[in-house]
Amino acid sequence: MELHDYLARCLAMVIIVILIAKISSCLNTAVLSEVHAPYVDNYVAKSYFNKHENLVDSKFEDFIAHDILYGACVSLQGNVEFSPKLSALHGKLIGEGSHRRLSSTLRLKMSSESISRPPKSCEVIIVERLPSGVFADPFELQHLVQRGVFRDAAVFGDTNLELPSFLSNRSLVEVHLEVGTNLTSQQKDELEIHMELPLHARYQPLGHGFSRVEFASPDLFLRCNVERKEDDTGCLFLLDKQNAESIDTHPVWEVPCGNREHTEVVSAFTFISAVVSALLIIVASIKYSDNASSNVLKQSLSN
């Protein structure tokens, strides 16, 4: 009887310990989801491409709504003292030819409380979902990061720079800008931030005239450290474009296409140029070997 009671008490203690562990785990998860955003990557788009191979607009928008913003940091979302709003967003293409810059300018309207009590640090995250036929060079972006133009930048999706547009998939560019170092103007209640993203056109399919490439509005986020704690990784929330006073972010890039009627002429010219270049290399190699042999023969005779 005593052994039976002892085993029953041990079983009850094991069950209690398991229940306490589960409750503690749930509490920790709830605290983390309340304080920090539900993702751990520095890049917003990285988690998406861990789940999906290609960029699809509908899937990416669902990812933002459910995986990124659901359960985001309450300390920033509900903070009435820090409530910046997107007041204007403008985009345009700068330059000519196949290498251009996508210029984006956004204005944030700040409340009087947020100006008097600013957060510890903030960064604006601009996510450009590039259309088919346009790409960004990751190495060029890293060079801009090293120069301090961007705080951080990365390319996701199809990063093969040599593929033509009809063989490549879409890509996404995520750029992080530190608010303090990228301000172009600061008025009483408004901040203006400017960015220029270098882009390149892929080879278009053969046709006539130009291929029309239209850009959509970027996805905008603001990540801030509001609590002023050393271990606070910051909070992220979406800058709503629908409530902006002015939106103009649909630039169009007309990329020239090759003419199908010129295919035979270009192929023939390329073939002839390759053959002539090969013959010149062979002739130069023969002459070089003959000169080297004659020099060796002269040195042997002189000795």
Tab-separated table of C-alpha atoms in Angstrom:
chain	number	residue	atom	x	y	z
A	1	MET	CA	0.000	0.000	0.000
A	2	GLU	CA	2.815	2.382	0.813
A	3	LEU	CA	4.562	1.591	-2.493
A	4	HIS	CA	1.355	2.309	-4.359
A	5	ASP	CA	0.966	5.683	-2.648
A	6	TYR	CA	4.611	6.534	-3.326
A	7	LEU	CA	4.262	5.788	-7.050
A	8	ALA	CA	1.046	7.810	-7.226
A	9	ARG	CA	2.745	10.805	-5.605
A	10	CYS	CA	5.697	10.533	-8.027
A	11	LEU	CA	3.378	10.400	-11.020
A	12	ALA	CA	1.463	13.424	-9.755
A	13	MET	CA	4.715	15.381	-9.325
A	14	VAL	CA	5.848	14.500	-12.866
A	15	ILE	CA	2.523	15.678	-14.281
A	16	ILE	CA	2.757	18.949	-12.318
A	17	VAL	CA	6.308	19.582	-13.568
A	18	ILE	CA	5.245	18.993	-17.177
A	19	LEU	CA	2.285	21.361	-16.818
A	20	ILE	CA	4.489	24.059	-15.272
A	21	ALA	CA	6.994	23.731	-18.143
A	22	LYS	CA	4.259	24.069	-20.764
A	23	ILE	CA	2.711	27.076	-19.044
A	24	SER	CA	6.122	28.758	-18.777
A	25	SER	CA	6.810	28.115	-22.457
A	26	CYS	CA	3.466	29.614	-23.449
A	27	LEU	CA	4.073	32.673	-21.287
A	28	ASN	CA	7.527	33.214	-22.815
A	29	THR	CA	6.091	32.902	-26.322
A	30	ALA	CA	3.337	35.370	-25.514
A	31	VAL	CA	5.808	37.883	-24.081
A	32	LEU	CA	8.092	37.605	-27.109
A	33	SER	CA	5.236	38.028	-29.572
A	34	GLU	CA	4.089	41.105	-27.673
A	35	VAL	CA	7.445	42.822	-27.442
A	36	HIS	CA	9.100	41.886	-30.716
A	37	ALA	CA	7.972	41.266	-34.248
A	38	PRO	CA	7.357	37.580	-35.069
A	39	TYR	CA	10.372	37.299	-37.368
A	40	VAL	CA	14.011	37.094	-36.336
A	41	ASP	CA	15.770	37.981	-39.594
A	42	ASN	CA	17.201	41.407	-40.188
A	43	TYR	CA	15.606	41.423	-43.646
A	44	VAL	CA	11.848	41.497	-43.977
A	45	ALA	CA	11.855	39.522	-47.251
A	46	LYS	CA	14.231	36.771	-46.155
A	47	SER	CA	11.546	34.776	-44.363
A	48	TYR	CA	9.348	34.909	-47.452
A	49	PHE	CA	12.012	33.433	-49.730
A	50	ASN	CA	12.749	30.741	-47.166
A	51	LYS	CA	9.225	29.491	-47.882
A	52	HIS	CA	8.766	30.430	-51.543
A	53	GLU	CA	11.101	30.066	-54.514
A	54	ASN	CA	9.643	32.836	-56.684
A	55	LEU	CA	8.198	36.274	-56.055
A	56	VAL	CA	4.407	36.344	-56.416
A	57	ASP	CA	2.678	39.573	-55.459
A	58	SER	CA	-0.391	37.965	-53.873
A	59	LYS	CA	1.704	35.574	-51.770
A	60	PHE	CA	4.054	38.350	-50.661
A	61	GLU	CA	1.149	40.559	-49.603
A	62	ASP	CA	-0.328	37.680	-47.579
A	63	PHE	CA	3.101	37.136	-46.029
A	64	ILE	CA	3.263	40.778	-44.913
A	65	ALA	CA	-0.252	40.727	-43.493
A	66	HIS	CA	-0.024	37.411	-41.642
A	67	ASP	CA	3.642	36.573	-40.989
A	68	ILE	CA	5.139	40.030	-40.462
A	69	LEU	CA	2.480	42.350	-39.067
A	70	TYR	CA	0.354	39.854	-37.171
A	71	GLY	CA	1.205	40.193	-33.497
A	72	ALA	CA	3.781	42.901	-34.159
A	73	CYS	CA	5.285	44.922	-31.371
A	74	VAL	CA	2.585	46.482	-29.211
A	75	SER	CA	4.992	48.974	-27.673
A	76	LEU	CA	5.212	50.794	-30.990
A	77	GLN	CA	1.859	50.020	-32.602
A	78	GLY	CA	-0.097	51.393	-29.657
A	79	ASN	CA	2.230	54.225	-28.769
A	80	VAL	CA	0.333	57.473	-29.278
A	81	GLU	CA	3.471	59.464	-28.541
A	82	PHE	CA	5.224	58.067	-31.594
A	83	SER	CA	2.871	57.833	-34.556
A	84	PRO	CA	4.530	58.886	-37.831
A	85	LYS	CA	2.320	58.731	-40.908
A	86	LEU	CA	3.239	58.530	-44.589
A	87	SER	CA	2.118	61.808	-46.146
A	88	ALA	CA	3.676	61.567	-49.620
A	89	LEU	CA	5.503	59.085	-51.821
A	90	HIS	CA	7.030	59.884	-55.203
A	91	GLY	CA	9.095	57.767	-57.580
A	92	LYS	CA	10.802	58.395	-60.909
A	93	LEU	CA	13.512	56.989	-63.144
A	94	ILE	CA	16.750	58.924	-63.580
A	95	GLY	CA	19.175	58.435	-66.471
A	96	GLU	CA	19.041	56.974	-69.947
A	97	GLY	CA	19.771	53.687	-71.663
A	98	SER	CA	19.921	50.279	-69.969
A	99	HIS	CA	21.378	51.514	-66.658
A	100	ARG	CA	19.206	53.847	-64.606
A	101	ARG	CA	18.382	54.844	-61.029
A	102	LEU	CA	14.992	54.488	-59.400
A	103	SER	CA	14.500	57.576	-57.265
A	104	SER	CA	12.092	57.351	-54.323
A	105	THR	CA	11.149	60.235	-52.050
A	106	LEU	CA	8.871	59.797	-49.063
A	107	ARG	CA	7.642	62.208	-46.414
A	108	LEU	CA	6.724	61.202	-42.887
A	109	LYS	CA	4.376	63.373	-40.882
A	110	MET	CA	5.414	63.434	-37.238
A	111	SER	CA	3.294	64.242	-34.214
A	112	SER	CA	4.439	66.921	-31.779
A	113	GLU	CA	4.930	64.291	-29.071
A	114	SER	CA	7.202	62.179	-31.284
A	115	ILE	CA	9.394	65.196	-32.057
A	116	SER	CA	9.758	66.142	-28.387
A	117	ARG	CA	10.367	62.520	-27.340
A	118	PRO	CA	12.044	60.813	-30.317
A	119	PRO	CA	12.882	57.087	-30.255
A	120	LYS	CA	16.387	55.833	-29.643
A	121	SER	CA	16.933	54.890	-33.303
A	122	CYS	CA	14.860	54.395	-36.447
A	123	GLU	CA	15.333	53.091	-39.943
A	124	VAL	CA	13.084	53.120	-42.988
A	125	ILE	CA	12.898	49.844	-44.936
A	126	ILE	CA	12.015	50.144	-48.622
A	127	VAL	CA	11.074	46.910	-50.416
A	128	GLU	CA	11.017	47.203	-54.211
A	129	ARG	CA	9.312	44.300	-55.965
A	130	LEU	CA	11.008	44.666	-59.320
A	131	PRO	CA	9.056	43.881	-62.488
A	132	SER	CA	10.232	41.284	-64.966
A	133	GLY	CA	13.059	42.531	-67.181
A	134	VAL	CA	14.838	44.639	-64.537
A	135	PHE	CA	17.425	43.627	-61.939
A	136	ALA	CA	19.699	45.096	-59.287
A	137	ASP	CA	23.356	44.144	-58.924
A	138	PRO	CA	24.004	42.779	-55.388
A	139	PHE	CA	27.699	43.672	-55.590
A	140	GLU	CA	26.878	47.261	-56.538
A	141	LEU	CA	24.469	47.535	-53.603
A	142	GLN	CA	27.067	46.204	-51.167
A	143	HIS	CA	29.490	48.828	-52.444
A	144	LEU	CA	26.895	51.503	-51.632
A	145	VAL	CA	26.479	50.009	-48.150
A	146	GLN	CA	30.235	50.158	-47.599
A	147	ARG	CA	30.238	53.819	-48.649
A	148	GLY	CA	27.466	54.576	-46.161
A	149	VAL	CA	24.817	55.462	-48.757
A	150	PHE	CA	22.569	52.657	-47.464
A	151	ARG	CA	22.508	51.240	-43.986
A	152	ASP	CA	21.903	47.788	-45.448
A	153	ALA	CA	20.694	46.294	-48.735
A	154	ALA	CA	20.046	42.863	-50.202
A	155	VAL	CA	18.595	41.247	-53.326
A	156	PHE	CA	16.269	38.245	-53.142
A	157	GLY	CA	14.830	36.062	-55.866
A	158	ASP	CA	16.560	35.602	-59.210
A	159	THR	CA	20.062	37.060	-58.816
A	160	ASN	CA	21.484	35.691	-62.097
A	161	LEU	CA	22.676	38.846	-63.837
A	162	GLU	CA	23.288	37.254	-67.253
A	163	LEU	CA	19.870	35.771	-68.013
A	164	PRO	CA	17.577	37.543	-70.507
A	165	SER	CA	14.150	38.637	-69.365
A	166	PHE	CA	12.295	35.678	-70.938
A	167	LEU	CA	14.452	33.155	-69.025
A	168	SER	CA	14.643	34.920	-65.649
A	169	ASN	CA	12.291	35.274	-62.688
A	170	ARG	CA	11.446	38.404	-60.754
A	171	SER	CA	13.624	39.727	-57.963
A	172	LEU	CA	13.134	41.893	-54.889
A	173	VAL	CA	15.393	44.572	-53.429
A	174	GLU	CA	15.292	45.513	-49.761
A	175	VAL	CA	17.047	48.723	-48.708
A	176	HIS	CA	17.494	49.969	-45.144
A	177	LEU	CA	17.946	53.713	-44.603
A	178	GLU	CA	18.864	55.249	-41.291
A	179	VAL	CA	16.461	58.085	-40.692
A	180	GLY	CA	19.034	60.431	-39.202
A	181	THR	CA	21.541	60.242	-42.069
A	182	ASN	CA	19.113	60.170	-45.022
A	183	LEU	CA	16.985	63.224	-44.263
A	184	THR	CA	16.760	65.682	-47.149
A	185	SER	CA	14.607	68.161	-45.242
A	186	GLN	CA	13.272	68.496	-41.725
A	187	GLN	CA	10.416	70.842	-41.047
A	188	LYS	CA	8.439	71.303	-37.862
A	189	ASP	CA	6.301	68.195	-38.200
A	190	GLU	CA	7.597	66.444	-41.331
A	191	LEU	CA	10.623	64.423	-42.398
A	192	GLU	CA	11.612	63.800	-46.012
A	193	ILE	CA	13.775	60.828	-47.014
A	194	HIS	CA	15.322	60.243	-50.422
A	195	MET	CA	16.824	57.134	-52.024
A	196	GLU	CA	18.266	56.309	-55.441
A	197	LEU	CA	18.443	52.616	-56.357
A	198	PRO	CA	20.678	51.629	-59.319
A	199	LEU	CA	18.914	49.236	-61.703
A	200	HIS	CA	19.766	47.511	-64.958
A	201	ALA	CA	17.638	46.254	-67.832
A	202	ARG	CA	17.796	42.639	-68.979
A	203	TYR	CA	17.925	41.668	-72.638
A	204	GLN	CA	14.396	41.714	-73.987
A	205	PRO	CA	12.929	39.169	-76.441
A	206	LEU	CA	13.186	39.944	-80.126
A	207	GLY	CA	10.420	42.173	-81.391
A	208	HIS	CA	9.831	45.694	-82.625
A	209	GLY	CA	10.276	48.935	-80.762
A	210	PHE	CA	10.354	48.846	-76.965
A	211	SER	CA	9.292	46.620	-74.110
A	212	ARG	CA	7.255	48.505	-71.500
A	213	VAL	CA	8.352	47.866	-67.894
A	214	GLU	CA	6.158	49.494	-65.229
A	215	PHE	CA	7.070	49.756	-61.547
A	216	ALA	CA	4.593	49.386	-58.704
A	217	SER	CA	4.625	51.252	-55.406
A	218	PRO	CA	7.221	49.937	-52.938
A	219	ASP	CA	6.396	48.381	-49.575
A	220	LEU	CA	7.455	50.726	-46.772
A	221	PHE	CA	8.246	49.838	-43.167
A	222	LEU	CA	9.566	51.714	-40.174
A	223	ARG	CA	11.634	49.939	-37.537
A	224	CYS	CA	12.329	51.829	-34.325
A	225	ASN	CA	13.760	51.236	-30.886
A	226	VAL	CA	11.218	53.009	-28.700
A	227	GLU	CA	11.776	51.571	-25.255
A	228	ARG	CA	15.350	52.864	-25.003
A	229	LYS	CA	16.595	49.532	-23.703
A	230	GLU	CA	19.906	48.017	-24.656
A	231	ASP	CA	18.342	44.603	-25.336
A	232	ASP	CA	15.405	45.958	-27.336
A	233	THR	CA	15.793	44.827	-30.979
A	234	GLY	CA	13.180	47.311	-32.167
A	235	CYS	CA	9.648	47.166	-33.524
A	236	LEU	CA	8.387	47.136	-37.078
A	237	PHE	CA	5.189	48.450	-38.575
A	238	LEU	CA	3.879	49.137	-42.049
A	239	LEU	CA	3.657	52.668	-43.428
A	240	ASP	CA	0.167	52.775	-44.900
A	241	LYS	CA	0.187	54.122	-48.458
A	242	GLN	CA	-3.590	54.366	-48.719
A	243	ASN	CA	-3.781	57.236	-46.246
A	244	ALA	CA	-1.013	59.248	-47.913
A	245	GLU	CA	-1.955	62.648	-49.277
A	246	SER	CA	0.113	62.285	-52.468
A	247	ILE	CA	1.182	59.096	-54.249
A	248	ASP	CA	3.072	59.071	-57.551
A	249	THR	CA	5.152	55.896	-57.825
A	250	HIS	CA	4.454	54.204	-61.154
A	251	PRO	CA	7.412	55.095	-63.392
A	252	VAL	CA	7.684	53.335	-66.749
A	253	TRP	CA	10.915	52.101	-68.353
A	254	GLU	CA	10.800	51.496	-72.097
A	255	VAL	CA	13.561	48.973	-72.799
A	256	PRO	CA	14.547	48.588	-76.488
A	257	CYS	CA	14.013	45.187	-78.103
A	258	GLY	CA	16.139	43.570	-80.781
A	259	ASN	CA	14.762	43.576	-84.325
A	260	ARG	CA	14.010	40.070	-85.589
A	261	GLU	CA	14.730	41.136	-89.171
A	262	HIS	CA	18.342	41.879	-88.254
A	263	THR	CA	18.981	38.443	-86.737
A	264	GLU	CA	20.678	36.936	-89.793
A	265	VAL	CA	22.870	39.988	-90.379
A	266	VAL	CA	23.980	40.159	-86.741
A	267	SER	CA	24.651	36.397	-86.627
A	268	ALA	CA	26.717	36.502	-89.793
A	269	PHE	CA	28.712	39.518	-88.613
A	270	THR	CA	29.338	37.859	-85.231
A	271	PHE	CA	30.494	34.616	-86.895
A	272	ILE	CA	32.859	36.436	-89.267
A	273	SER	CA	34.296	38.513	-86.411
A	274	ALA	CA	34.912	35.384	-84.350
A	275	VAL	CA	36.675	33.612	-87.245
A	276	VAL	CA	38.863	36.630	-88.066
A	277	SER	CA	39.797	37.056	-84.389
A	278	ALA	CA	40.753	33.377	-84.127
A	279	LEU	CA	42.917	33.591	-87.263
A	280	LEU	CA	44.670	36.704	-85.956
A	281	ILE	CA	45.414	34.940	-82.666
A	282	ILE	CA	46.845	31.924	-84.535
A	283	VAL	CA	49.017	34.120	-86.786
A	284	ALA	CA	50.300	36.129	-83.810
A	285	SER	CA	51.140	32.910	-81.933
A	286	ILE	CA	53.066	31.507	-84.932
A	287	LYS	CA	55.051	34.730	-85.367
A	288	TYR	CA	55.839	34.856	-81.655
A	289	SER	CA	57.056	31.245	-81.657
A	290	ASP	CA	59.206	31.881	-84.767
A	291	ASN	CA	60.781	34.960	-83.177
A	292	ALA	CA	61.469	33.062	-79.968
A	293	SER	CA	63.087	30.190	-81.914
A	294	SER	CA	65.280	32.566	-83.941
A	295	ASN	CA	66.443	34.334	-80.779
A	296	VAL	CA	67.395	31.044	-79.185
A	297	LEU	CA	69.277	30.001	-82.351
A	298	LYS	CA	71.202	33.303	-82.466
A	299	GLN	CA	72.198	32.962	-78.820
A	300	SER	CA	73.430	29.417	-79.366
A	301	LEU	CA	75.532	30.469	-82.423
A	302	SER	CA	77.028	33.421	-80.609
A	303	ASN	CA	78.127	31.160	-77.763
